Structures are given as C-alpha cells and as structure tokens.
mmCIF file of C-alpha atoms in Angstrom:
data_model
loop_
_atom_site.group_PDB
_atom_site.id
_atom_site.type_symbol
_atom_site.label_atom_id
_atom_site.label_comp_id
_atom_site.label_asym_id
_atom_site.label_seq_id
_atom_site.Cartn_x
_atom_site.Cartn_y
_atom_site.Cartn_z
ATOM 1 C CA MET A 138 0.000 0.000 0.000
ATOM 2 C CA PHE A 139 1.279 3.490 -0.829
ATOM 3 C CA SER A 140 1.263 6.490 1.455
ATOM 4 C CA ILE A 141 -0.375 9.711 0.278
ATOM 5 C CA GLY A 142 3.069 11.137 -0.505
ATOM 6 C CA GLN A 143 3.894 8.113 -2.633
ATOM 7 C CA ASN A 144 0.553 8.373 -4.455
ATOM 8 C CA LYS A 145 1.292 12.004 -5.298
ATOM 9 C CA LYS A 146 4.709 10.990 -6.611
ATOM 10 C CA ILE A 147 3.244 8.203 -8.715
ATOM 11 C CA SER A 148 0.557 10.532 -9.985
ATOM 12 C CA HIS A 149 3.174 13.164 -10.872
ATOM 13 C CA GLU A 150 5.265 10.539 -12.649
ATOM 14 C CA ALA A 151 2.218 9.257 -14.534
ATOM 15 C CA LEU A 152 1.313 12.779 -15.630
ATOM 16 C CA LEU A 153 4.889 13.544 -16.648
ATOM 17 C CA ASN A 154 5.083 10.298 -18.635
ATOM 18 C CA HIS A 155 1.797 11.136 -20.369
ATOM 19 C CA PHE A 156 3.189 14.569 -21.202
ATOM 20 C CA LYS A 157 6.457 13.117 -22.557
ATOM 21 C CA GLU A 158 4.684 10.469 -24.627
ATOM 22 C CA ASN A 159 2.259 12.961 -26.143
ATOM 23 C CA LYS A 160 4.442 16.019 -26.813
ATOM 24 C CA VAL A 161 4.386 15.460 -30.575
ATOM 25 C CA GLU A 162 0.587 15.097 -30.631
ATOM 26 C CA ILE A 163 0.145 18.163 -28.418
ATOM 27 C CA ALA A 164 2.566 20.237 -30.521
ATOM 28 C CA ASN A 165 0.916 19.080 -33.741
ATOM 29 C CA ALA A 166 -2.434 20.335 -32.428
ATOM 30 C CA ILE A 167 -1.041 23.850 -31.961
ATOM 31 C CA THR A 168 -1.784 25.579 -35.265
ATOM 32 C CA LYS A 169 -1.029 29.192 -34.331
ATOM 33 C CA PRO A 170 1.089 30.818 -31.629
ATOM 34 C CA PHE A 171 -1.774 32.733 -29.963
ATOM 35 C CA PRO A 172 -3.031 31.920 -27.317
ATOM 36 C CA PHE A 173 -0.556 29.061 -26.674
ATOM 37 C CA LEU A 174 2.549 31.163 -26.042
ATOM 38 C CA GLU A 175 0.725 33.960 -24.247
ATOM 39 C CA SER A 176 -0.994 31.566 -21.839
ATOM 40 C CA LEU A 177 2.319 29.992 -20.902
ATOM 41 C CA ARG A 178 4.070 33.338 -20.527
ATOM 42 C CA ASP A 179 1.255 34.973 -18.564
ATOM 43 C CA ARG A 180 1.248 32.106 -16.068
ATOM 44 C CA SER A 181 5.063 32.129 -15.775
ATOM 45 C CA PHE A 182 5.582 28.719 -17.334
ATOM 46 C CA ILE A 183 7.952 30.304 -19.856
ATOM 47 C CA THR A 184 10.092 33.392 -19.542
ATOM 48 C CA GLU A 185 9.749 36.514 -21.629
ATOM 49 C CA ASP A 186 12.974 35.470 -23.376
ATOM 50 C CA ILE A 187 11.582 32.057 -24.407
ATOM 51 C CA TYR A 188 8.362 33.778 -25.491
ATOM 52 C CA ASN A 189 10.276 36.274 -27.661
ATOM 53 C CA LYS A 190 12.552 33.600 -29.159
ATOM 54 C CA SER A 191 9.511 31.462 -29.983
ATOM 55 C CA GLN A 192 7.732 34.387 -31.644
ATOM 56 C CA GLU A 193 10.900 35.203 -33.604
ATOM 57 C CA ALA A 194 11.269 31.584 -34.740
ATOM 58 C CA HIS A 195 7.672 31.637 -35.980
ATOM 59 C CA ARG A 196 8.266 34.938 -37.807
ATOM 60 C CA ASN A 197 11.303 33.290 -39.430
ATOM 61 C CA LEU A 198 8.960 30.686 -40.905
ATOM 62 C CA ILE A 199 9.717 27.882 -38.456
ATOM 63 C CA PRO A 200 6.466 25.875 -38.420
ATOM 64 C CA VAL A 201 4.378 26.693 -35.364
ATOM 65 C CA GLU A 202 4.202 22.975 -34.519
ATOM 66 C CA LYS A 203 8.020 22.861 -34.262
ATOM 67 C CA VAL A 204 8.033 26.031 -32.151
ATOM 68 C CA ALA A 205 5.380 24.492 -29.880
ATOM 69 C CA TYR A 206 7.366 21.249 -29.616
ATOM 70 C CA ASP A 207 10.509 23.135 -28.610
ATOM 71 C CA VAL A 208 8.539 24.998 -25.931
ATOM 72 C CA LEU A 209 7.052 21.713 -24.675
ATOM 73 C CA CYS A 210 10.560 20.203 -24.465
ATOM 74 C CA CYS A 211 11.606 23.154 -22.358
ATOM 75 C CA LEU A 212 8.522 22.757 -20.147
ATOM 76 C CA GLU A 213 9.275 19.074 -19.620
ATOM 77 C CA LYS A 214 12.334 20.089 -17.574
ATOM 78 C CA THR A 215 10.205 22.045 -15.086
ATOM 79 C CA PHE A 216 7.032 19.969 -15.438
ATOM 80 C CA ASP A 217 4.244 20.704 -13.001
ATOM 81 C CA ARG A 218 0.769 19.190 -13.124
ATOM 82 C CA SER A 219 -0.746 22.680 -13.328
ATOM 83 C CA LEU A 220 0.812 22.938 -16.803
ATOM 84 C CA LEU A 221 -1.740 20.403 -18.034
ATOM 85 C CA GLN A 222 -4.557 22.600 -16.761
ATOM 86 C CA VAL A 223 -3.228 25.420 -18.927
ATOM 87 C CA LEU A 224 -2.548 23.241 -21.978
ATOM 88 C CA PHE A 225 -6.031 21.730 -21.859
ATOM 89 C CA SER A 226 -7.897 24.854 -20.777
ATOM 90 C CA ARG A 227 -11.224 25.739 -22.385
ATOM 91 C CA VAL A 228 -9.550 28.498 -24.381
ATOM 92 C CA HIS A 229 -6.958 26.107 -25.813
ATOM 93 C CA LEU A 230 -9.477 23.357 -26.532
ATOM 94 C CA LYS A 231 -11.591 25.899 -28.409
ATOM 95 C CA GLU A 232 -8.650 27.334 -30.393
ATOM 96 C CA TYR A 233 -6.966 23.967 -30.962
ATOM 97 C CA PRO A 234 -9.713 21.301 -31.264
ATOM 98 C CA ALA A 235 -7.136 18.590 -32.030
ATOM 99 C CA LEU A 236 -6.005 18.907 -28.388
ATOM 100 C CA ILE A 237 -9.255 17.228 -27.356
ATOM 101 C CA HIS A 238 -7.820 13.841 -28.369
ATOM 102 C CA SER A 239 -4.768 14.302 -26.114
ATOM 103 C CA ASP A 240 -6.983 15.606 -23.321
ATOM 104 C CA LYS A 241 -9.126 12.457 -23.528
ATOM 105 C CA LYS A 242 -5.993 10.312 -23.355
ATOM 106 C CA LEU A 243 -5.186 12.117 -20.107
ATOM 107 C CA ALA A 244 -8.617 11.402 -18.576
ATOM 108 C CA PRO A 245 -7.566 8.296 -16.573
ATOM 109 C CA HIS A 246 -4.803 10.346 -14.939
ATOM 110 C CA LYS A 247 -7.123 13.275 -14.243
ATOM 111 C CA GLU A 248 -9.326 11.071 -12.077
ATOM 112 C CA SER A 249 -6.494 10.677 -9.594
ATOM 113 C CA ARG A 250 -6.383 14.435 -9.054
ATOM 114 C CA SER A 251 -8.651 15.928 -6.439
ATOM 115 C CA HIS A 252 -11.021 18.576 -7.738
ATOM 116 C CA LYS A 253 -11.121 20.015 -4.214
ATOM 117 C CA ASN A 254 -7.462 21.023 -4.320
ATOM 118 C CA PRO A 255 -6.850 24.174 -6.379
ATOM 119 C CA PRO A 256 -3.735 24.331 -8.563
ATOM 120 C CA SER A 257 -0.573 25.221 -6.722
ATOM 121 C CA THR A 258 0.123 28.929 -6.574
ATOM 122 C CA GLU A 259 3.602 28.542 -5.147
ATOM 123 C CA ALA A 260 6.452 29.891 -7.224
ATOM 124 C CA ARG A 261 7.748 27.540 -9.887
ATOM 125 C CA PRO A 262 10.804 28.056 -12.042
ATOM 126 C CA ALA A 263 9.803 29.268 -15.481
ATOM 127 C CA CYS A 264 11.238 27.479 -18.466
ATOM 128 C CA GLY A 265 14.296 29.370 -19.608
ATOM 129 C CA ARG A 266 15.034 30.899 -16.221
ATOM 130 C CA ALA A 267 18.364 29.947 -14.704
ATOM 131 C CA ARG A 268 18.035 27.996 -11.483
ATOM 132 C CA GLN A 269 19.728 29.517 -8.479
#
C-alpha cells in the first residue's frame, strides 16, 4: 500500500510520462502561436525570453508545430501538473480542437487528481530561467 506522498509521486510521474509520450501530438495540435505562447508566458511557465525567441522563430517561418514542440521540451524540464490545466484549458481546446484527443488520453490520470485542491500557486521556475 502506498502512502499519500507516494501516491502524489506516482501521480506526478504518470502525468509527466503522459506529457512526454504525447508532446508530438500536443505540438501538432497547436496551429497558431496565440493563445498558446501567451498563456504559458502569462502564467510564468515560460520566460519573456523564451516567449520572444519562440515568436521570432515563428516569424522566421519555423512551423508553429516545431516552435510548440521546442517549448514543450523546455517545459518538460520544469514539469508541473498545473501545466496540463493550462494546456487543456477551455480556451486552448476551443482554439486547438485537435487537443481534445490528447486531453481524452489524459482522462484516466485526471481522475487521480482531487477537484477540491486548487492548482498550486507557489512559485515555480519558469522554463528558460536559470536555477539559483
């Protein structure tokens, strides 16, 4: 039997594995930079520098799916379950309907999360920010 702490760790690992295994599908669903990049920047998942570099790459005709994949690779390093709430938010599901498939694949893992516990508001290192 697992303690609550162990269950949280397993749940985090399961969510991270889901994220890793589905990065290509998630990135492929992103068909335009807005609101994807802005949502991540506004919630401090990515730094202003990563945001600007991603916008510049898109302006230089790098396909938005590749830009999104690179951002997701960066986010994998600082993965937090609250990232999935942003990625699969109503706004993103409306703008990027292909995300619905990845969101449904996540459903078994979502059940292990308590709806009573709000997302963590504690500081998290943004992707692209040097750790101290």
